[in-house]
Amino acid sequence: MATAPVSMEKLVSLCKRRGFVFQSSEIYGGFNGVWDYGPLGVELRNNIKAAWWKDFVHRREDVVGLDSGILASPRVWEAIGHVEHFTDPLVECRNCNSRFRADQIDLNKNCPTCGKKDWTDIRQFNTMFKTHVGPVEDTASIAYLRPETCQAIFTNFKLVQGATRKKLPFGIAQIGKAFRNEITTGNFIFRLRELEQMELEYFVRPGEAERWFNYWLEHDLSWLASLGVRRSMLHLYEHPETERAFYSARTIDIEYDFPFGRGELWGLANRTDYDLTKHTKSSGEELEYFDDETKEHLVPYVVEPSVGVDRMMLVALLEAYDEQPDKEGIRTVLHLHPRLAPVKAAVLPLVRKDEGLVKKARTIYDELRAELPVQYDETSTVGRRYRRQDEIGTPWCVTVDGQTLEDGTVTIRDRDSMEQGRFPADEVLSELQRRLRQPWTRPE
Ligand code: GAP
C-alpha cells in the first residue's frame, strides 16, 4: 500500500461524508474543541475501546476495571494539586485579543493572527472546567469535570484492592470522558476540550517501578504494532526534568508523525506514590497496601500508560488511509485492522432485479447480522459497491451470484488483496469468524 503522507483535508472530508466524525453543532456554526461521532465513528471507537479493554484488562490476571463518575468531590482536585497546578501558560495579543499557549508559539515573533507584536505577560490558566452542583451557585457548590480519568482510581484504590484481594503488582483500568478547557484546540480530533481516555494505573513495589515502566513501554508499542501502526511513524520523547508534570518521576511520550507535525499519542509516567500519598494526607484514609506474607505496610508506586481514544482513532484512520490508482480512477481504501473495522462484512446480491439472488442474499445477511456488524447493499454496480465498502474499511464482501442458486456457494472478496474465493453459503459466518480471529498484517 502507498505510504505517502495522508492529507488531513482528505481524511476529514471522508470522515464527514461517510459518517465517522461530524463537527459539533455544525448547524449553529460549530463549537470548538468538540466533535460528534457518527454511525461508523461510534463503531470504530467502540472497537478501539474493546480492543484496549481486552488486551489491557480481560486477557490479564493482574488488571481489573473501574467506571467512576465524571464529577467528584472538589477535594479530590484540591488534594492532588490540580486546582492550583492543572494549568497551561496563556499569552494574549493586545492588538487582536487572540489567545495562545505560550509554550506553543515563539513570543519573539509577531502574532500569527494579526501580524503585530504586542504580547501580554504570560499567566497560568487553569484548564479544569468548573460547574456548580445543586441549585445554589456559590463557592461552596463548585465542582469540576474530571480532566483525567485516573484520580478516581487512586481514591478507590483501597476499595478495589479490598474487593478483589489483588496482590502487588496489579493494575486498575478505566475508559471514560475527560474535559480540558484547552486554550487552543484544533487539528481535527487531536486536541479537544471533551476527550476520552484509556488509562491504566499499575501499582508496584517502589523498587520495581523502573522495571515496570520499561515493561509497559514495550507493551504499548507492541499493542500499537498489533493494530497495524508502523513503528517508523512512532517516536519516543523522554521529558527532561524541567518539563515533567509535577507528579512524575519519569515520563515518556509515544509520539506519532501526524500530517500537521509530530505530536503525543500516548503518555507513560512513573507517578511514584504522589497521588496515593496526597489523598492519604488530605482525606485521612491510609491508602496503603498490606503485604500478608511480609506483614509490611507500603504505599505502592504507580506506572501509568494513558492514551486518548480520539487520538488513537485519528492514528488508526491515518495509518489505514490509502489511495490506489485503478482502471476507474482512484480506489480509496481504509486498511483498518479487522478488529477495528466498523463493518465486518457486506452482503451484495450481484443483480438487484433477480428476486432469487436478493432473497438468498437477505437470508445470508440476516444470519450474519445476528452475530456481526454487517451491511446489505444492492444499489449500483457491484464494482461501485466494493469501492463503497473499501472506503469505510469493510474487510470482506460476500457476493451472491448466479452460481449461488446452482451450487449454494458465494464469493468472499478480501479488501486488502482484492482476491475472491468461493465458500458454501452456510459456512460464511464461521469463515468470517475464523478470519477475525487470525492475526492480520498491514499490506505493504
Ligand atoms: N492521567 C495522565 C494524563 O492525563 P496526559 O498526557 O495529559 O496524561 C494522556 O493525557 C493522553 O490523553 C494523551 O497522551 C492524549 O492521547 C490524550 N489527551 C490529552 N489531552 C487531550 C486533548 N486535549 N485532546 C485529545 N486527547 C488528549
Coordinates of N, CA and C in Angstrom, one line a residue, residues 123-256:
R123 N 0.3 34.3 31.8 CA -0.3 33.9 33.0 C -0.7 32.5 33.0
Q124 N -0.8 31.8 34.2 CA -1.2 30.4 34.2 C -2.7 30.4 34.2
F125 N -3.2 29.5 33.2 CA -4.7 29.4 33.0 C -5.1 28.0 33.4
N126 N -6.0 27.9 34.4 CA -6.4 26.6 34.8 C -7.4 26.0 33.8
T127 N -7.1 24.8 33.3 CA -7.9 24.2 32.2 C -9.0 23.2 32.7
M128 N -9.2 23.2 34.0 CA -10.3 22.4 34.5 C -11.6 23.1 34.3
F129 N -12.7 22.4 33.8 CA -14.0 23.0 33.7 C -14.7 23.1 35.0
K130 N -15.2 24.2 35.4 CA -15.9 24.4 36.6 C -17.4 24.3 36.4
T131 N -18.1 23.7 37.4 CA -19.6 23.7 37.3 C -20.1 23.9 38.7
H132 N -21.4 24.0 38.9 CA -22.0 24.1 40.3 C -22.9 22.9 40.5
V133 N -22.8 22.3 41.7 CA -23.6 21.1 41.9 C -24.7 21.6 42.9
G134 N -26.0 21.3 42.6 CA -27.1 21.7 43.4 C -27.6 23.0 42.9
P135 N -28.7 23.5 43.5 CA -29.4 24.7 43.0 C -28.8 26.0 43.3
V136 N -27.8 26.0 44.2 CA -27.2 27.3 44.6 C -25.8 27.5 43.9
E137 N -25.6 28.6 43.2 CA -24.3 28.8 42.6 C -23.4 29.7 43.4
D138 N -22.8 29.1 44.4 CA -21.8 29.9 45.2 C -20.5 29.1 45.3
T139 N -19.5 29.6 46.0 CA -18.2 29.0 46.0 C -18.3 27.6 46.7
A140 N -19.3 27.4 47.6 CA -19.4 26.1 48.2 C -19.9 25.0 47.3
S141 N -20.5 25.4 46.2 CA -21.1 24.4 45.3 C -20.3 24.1 44.1
I142 N -19.1 24.7 44.0 CA -18.2 24.5 42.9 C -17.8 23.0 42.8
A143 N -17.8 22.5 41.6 CA -17.3 21.1 41.3 C -16.6 21.2 40.0
Y144 N -15.8 20.2 39.7 CA -15.0 20.2 38.4 C -15.3 19.0 37.6
L145 N -15.3 19.1 36.3 CA -15.4 18.0 35.4 C -14.0 17.4 35.4
R146 N -13.9 16.1 35.5 CA -12.5 15.5 35.6 C -11.7 15.8 34.4
P147 N -10.4 16.2 34.6 CA -9.5 16.5 33.5 C -8.7 15.3 33.1
E148 N -8.8 14.2 33.9 CA -8.1 12.9 33.6 C -8.9 11.9 34.3
T149 N -8.9 10.6 33.8 CA -9.8 9.6 34.5 C -9.2 9.0 35.7
C150 N -7.8 9.2 35.8 CA -7.1 8.3 36.8 C -7.4 8.6 38.3
Q151 N -7.8 9.9 38.6 CA -7.9 10.2 40.0 C -8.8 9.3 40.8
A152 N -9.9 8.9 40.2 CA -10.9 8.0 40.9 C -10.3 6.6 41.1
I153 N -9.3 6.3 40.3 CA -8.6 5.0 40.6 C -7.9 5.1 41.9
F154 N -7.3 6.3 42.1 CA -6.5 6.4 43.4 C -7.4 6.5 44.6
T155 N -8.5 7.3 44.4 CA -9.4 7.4 45.6 C -10.1 6.1 45.9
N156 N -10.3 5.3 44.9 CA -11.0 4.0 45.1 C -10.0 2.8 45.3
F157 N -8.7 3.2 45.4 CA -7.6 2.2 45.5 C -7.9 1.1 46.5
K158 N -8.2 1.6 47.7 CA -8.4 0.6 48.8 C -9.6 -0.3 48.7
L159 N -10.7 0.4 48.1 CA -11.9 -0.4 48.0 C -11.8 -1.4 46.9
V160 N -11.1 -1.1 45.8 CA -10.9 -2.1 44.7 C -10.0 -3.2 45.2
Q161 N -8.9 -2.8 45.9 CA -7.9 -3.9 46.4 C -8.6 -4.8 47.4
G162 N -9.4 -4.1 48.3 CA -10.2 -4.9 49.3 C -11.2 -5.9 48.6
A163 N -11.8 -5.4 47.6 CA -12.9 -6.2 47.0 C -12.3 -7.4 46.1
T164 N -11.1 -7.1 45.5 CA -10.5 -8.1 44.6 C -9.4 -8.9 45.2
R165 N -8.9 -8.4 46.4 CA -7.7 -9.0 47.0 C -6.5 -9.2 46.1
K166 N -6.4 -8.3 45.2 CA -5.2 -8.4 44.3 C -3.9 -8.1 45.0
K167 N -2.9 -8.8 44.6 CA -1.6 -8.6 45.2 C -0.7 -7.8 44.3
L168 N 0.2 -7.0 44.9 CA 1.1 -6.3 44.0 C 2.0 -7.2 43.2
P169 N 2.3 -6.9 41.9 CA 1.9 -5.8 41.2 C 0.5 -6.0 40.6
F170 N -0.4 -5.0 40.6 CA -1.6 -5.1 39.9 C -2.1 -3.8 39.4
G171 N -3.1 -3.8 38.5 CA -3.5 -2.5 37.9 C -5.0 -2.4 37.9
I172 N -5.4 -1.1 37.9 CA -6.8 -0.7 37.7 C -7.0 0.1 36.5
A173 N -7.9 -0.3 35.6 CA -8.0 0.4 34.3 C -9.4 1.1 34.2
Q174 N -9.4 2.2 33.5 CA -10.6 2.9 33.3 C -10.6 3.5 31.9
I175 N -11.8 3.5 31.3 CA -12.0 4.2 30.0 C -13.1 5.2 30.2
G176 N -12.9 6.5 29.9 CA -14.0 7.4 30.1 C -13.7 8.8 29.6
K177 N -14.7 9.6 29.6 CA -14.6 11.0 29.1 C -13.8 11.9 30.1
A178 N -13.0 12.8 29.6 CA -12.4 13.8 30.5 C -12.5 15.2 29.7
F179 N -12.4 16.2 30.5 CA -12.7 17.6 29.9 C -11.5 18.5 30.3
R180 N -11.0 19.2 29.3 CA -10.0 20.2 29.5 C -10.3 21.5 28.7
N181 N -10.3 22.6 29.4 CA -10.6 23.8 28.7 C -9.3 24.3 28.0
E182 N -8.9 23.6 26.9 CA -7.7 23.9 26.2 C -7.7 25.3 25.7
I183 N -6.6 26.0 25.8 CA -6.5 27.4 25.3 C -6.8 27.4 23.8
T184 N -6.0 26.5 23.1 CA -6.3 26.4 21.6 C -6.6 24.9 21.3
T185 N -7.5 24.8 20.4 CA -7.9 23.4 20.0 C -7.5 23.3 18.6
G186 N -7.8 22.1 18.0 CA -7.5 22.1 16.5 C -6.9 20.8 16.1
N187 N -6.6 20.8 14.7 CA -6.1 19.6 14.1 C -7.1 18.5 14.3
F188 N -8.4 18.8 13.9 CA -9.5 17.8 13.9 C -9.6 17.2 15.3
I189 N -9.5 15.9 15.5 CA -9.8 15.4 16.8 C -8.5 15.2 17.6
F190 N -7.5 15.9 17.3 CA -6.2 15.8 18.0 C -6.3 16.5 19.4
R191 N -6.6 17.8 19.4 CA -6.7 18.5 20.7 C -8.1 18.9 20.9
L192 N -8.7 18.3 21.9 CA -10.2 18.5 22.2 C -10.4 19.1 23.5
R193 N -11.6 19.6 23.7 CA -12.0 20.1 25.1 C -12.8 19.0 25.8
E194 N -13.5 18.2 25.0 CA -14.1 17.0 25.5 C -13.4 15.8 24.9
L195 N -12.7 15.0 25.6 CA -12.0 13.9 25.1 C -12.3 12.6 25.9
E196 N -11.7 11.5 25.4 CA -11.9 10.2 26.1 C -10.5 9.6 26.3
Q197 N -10.3 9.1 27.5 CA -9.0 8.4 27.8 C -9.2 7.0 28.1
M198 N -8.1 6.2 27.8 CA -8.0 4.8 28.3 C -6.8 4.8 29.2
E199 N -7.0 4.7 30.5 CA -5.9 4.8 31.4 C -5.7 3.6 32.3
L200 N -4.5 3.2 32.5 CA -4.2 2.1 33.4 C -3.3 2.6 34.5
E201 N -3.7 2.4 35.8 CA -2.8 2.7 36.9 C -2.2 1.4 37.4
Y202 N -0.9 1.2 37.3 CA -0.4 -0.1 37.6 C 0.5 0.1 38.9
F203 N 0.0 -0.6 40.0 CA 0.6 -0.4 41.3 C 1.7 -1.4 41.5
V204 N 2.9 -0.9 41.9 CA 4.0 -1.8 42.1 C 4.8 -1.5 43.3
R205 N 5.7 -2.4 43.7 CA 6.6 -2.0 44.8 C 7.5 -0.9 44.4
P206 N 7.8 0.1 45.3 CA 8.6 1.2 44.8 C 9.9 0.9 44.0
G207 N 10.6 -0.2 44.5 CA 11.9 -0.5 43.9 C 11.7 -1.1 42.5
E208 N 10.5 -1.5 42.1 CA 10.2 -2.1 40.9 C 9.6 -1.2 39.8
A209 N 9.5 0.1 40.1 CA 8.8 1.0 39.2 C 9.5 1.1 37.9
E210 N 10.8 1.2 37.9 CA 11.6 1.4 36.7 C 11.4 0.2 35.7
R211 N 11.5 -1.0 36.3 CA 11.3 -2.2 35.5 C 9.9 -2.3 34.9
W212 N 8.9 -1.9 35.6 CA 7.5 -2.0 35.1 C 7.3 -0.8 34.1
F213 N 8.0 0.3 34.3 CA 7.9 1.4 33.3 C 8.4 0.9 31.9
N214 N 9.5 0.2 31.9 CA 10.0 -0.4 30.7 C 9.1 -1.4 30.1
Y215 N 8.5 -2.3 31.0 CA 7.6 -3.3 30.5 C 6.4 -2.7 29.8
W216 N 5.8 -1.6 30.4 CA 4.6 -1.0 29.8 C 4.9 -0.3 28.6
L217 N 6.1 0.3 28.5 CA 6.5 0.9 27.2 C 6.5 -0.1 26.1
E218 N 7.2 -1.2 26.3 CA 7.2 -2.3 25.3 C 5.8 -2.8 25.0
H219 N 5.0 -3.0 26.0 CA 3.7 -3.5 25.9 C 2.8 -2.5 25.0
D220 N 2.9 -1.2 25.2 CA 2.1 -0.2 24.5 C 2.6 -0.2 23.0
L221 N 3.9 -0.3 22.8 CA 4.4 -0.3 21.4 C 4.0 -1.6 20.7
S222 N 4.0 -2.7 21.4 CA 3.6 -4.0 20.7 C 2.1 -3.9 20.4
W223 N 1.3 -3.3 21.3 CA -0.1 -3.2 21.1 C -0.4 -2.4 19.8
L224 N 0.3 -1.3 19.7 CA 0.1 -0.4 18.5 C 0.5 -1.2 17.3
A225 N 1.6 -1.9 17.3 CA 2.1 -2.7 16.2 C 1.0 -3.8 15.8
S226 N 0.4 -4.4 16.9 CA -0.6 -5.4 16.6 C -1.8 -4.9 15.8
L227 N -2.0 -3.6 15.9 CA -3.2 -3.0 15.2 C -2.7 -2.4 13.9
G228 N -1.5 -2.6 13.6 CA -1.0 -2.1 12.2 C -0.4 -0.8 12.2
V229 N -0.1 -0.2 13.4 CA 0.6 1.1 13.4 C 2.1 0.9 13.1
R230 N 2.6 1.6 12.1 CA 4.0 1.4 11.7 C 5.0 1.9 12.8
R231 N 6.0 1.2 13.1 CA 6.9 1.6 14.2 C 7.7 2.8 13.7
S232 N 7.9 2.9 12.3 CA 8.6 4.1 11.8 C 7.9 5.4 12.0
M233 N 6.6 5.3 12.2 CA 5.8 6.6 12.4 C 5.8 7.0 13.9
L234 N 6.4 6.2 14.8 CA 6.3 6.4 16.2 C 7.7 6.9 16.7
H235 N 7.7 7.8 17.7 CA 9.0 8.2 18.2 C 8.8 8.4 19.7
L236 N 9.9 8.1 20.5 CA 9.8 8.2 21.9 C 10.4 9.5 22.4
Y237 N 9.7 10.2 23.2 CA 10.2 11.5 23.7 C 10.2 11.4 25.2
E238 N 11.4 11.4 25.7 CA 11.6 11.4 27.2 C 11.6 12.8 27.7
H239 N 10.7 13.1 28.6 CA 10.7 14.5 29.1 C 11.9 14.8 30.0
P240 N 12.6 15.9 29.8 CA 13.6 16.3 30.7 C 12.9 16.8 32.0
E241 N 13.7 16.8 33.1 CA 13.1 17.1 34.4 C 12.3 18.4 34.4
T242 N 12.8 19.4 33.7 CA 12.1 20.7 33.7 C 10.7 20.7 33.1
E243 N 10.5 19.7 32.2 CA 9.2 19.6 31.5 C 8.2 18.7 32.1
R244 N 8.6 17.9 33.1 CA 7.8 16.8 33.6 C 6.6 17.4 34.4
A245 N 5.5 16.7 34.4 CA 4.3 17.1 35.2 C 4.8 17.0 36.7
F246 N 4.2 17.8 37.6 CA 4.7 17.9 38.9 C 4.6 16.6 39.7
Y247 N 3.8 15.6 39.2 CA 3.7 14.4 39.9 C 4.6 13.3 39.4
S248 N 5.4 13.5 38.3 CA 6.0 12.4 37.6 C 7.5 12.4 37.9
A249 N 8.0 11.2 38.1 CA 9.5 11.0 38.2 C 10.1 10.6 36.9
R250 N 9.3 10.1 36.0 CA 9.8 9.8 34.6 C 8.6 9.8 33.7
T251 N 8.8 10.5 32.5 CA 7.7 10.5 31.5 C 8.3 10.2 30.2
I252 N 7.6 9.3 29.4 CA 8.0 9.2 28.0 C 6.7 9.3 27.2
D253 N 6.7 10.1 26.2 CA 5.5 10.2 25.3 C 5.8 9.3 24.1
I254 N 4.8 8.6 23.7 CA 4.9 7.9 22.4 C 4.3 8.9 21.4
E255 N 5.2 9.4 20.5 CA 4.7 10.4 19.6 C 4.4 9.8 18.2
Y256 N 3.6 10.4 17.4 CA 3.2 9.9 16.1 C 3.5 11.1 15.1

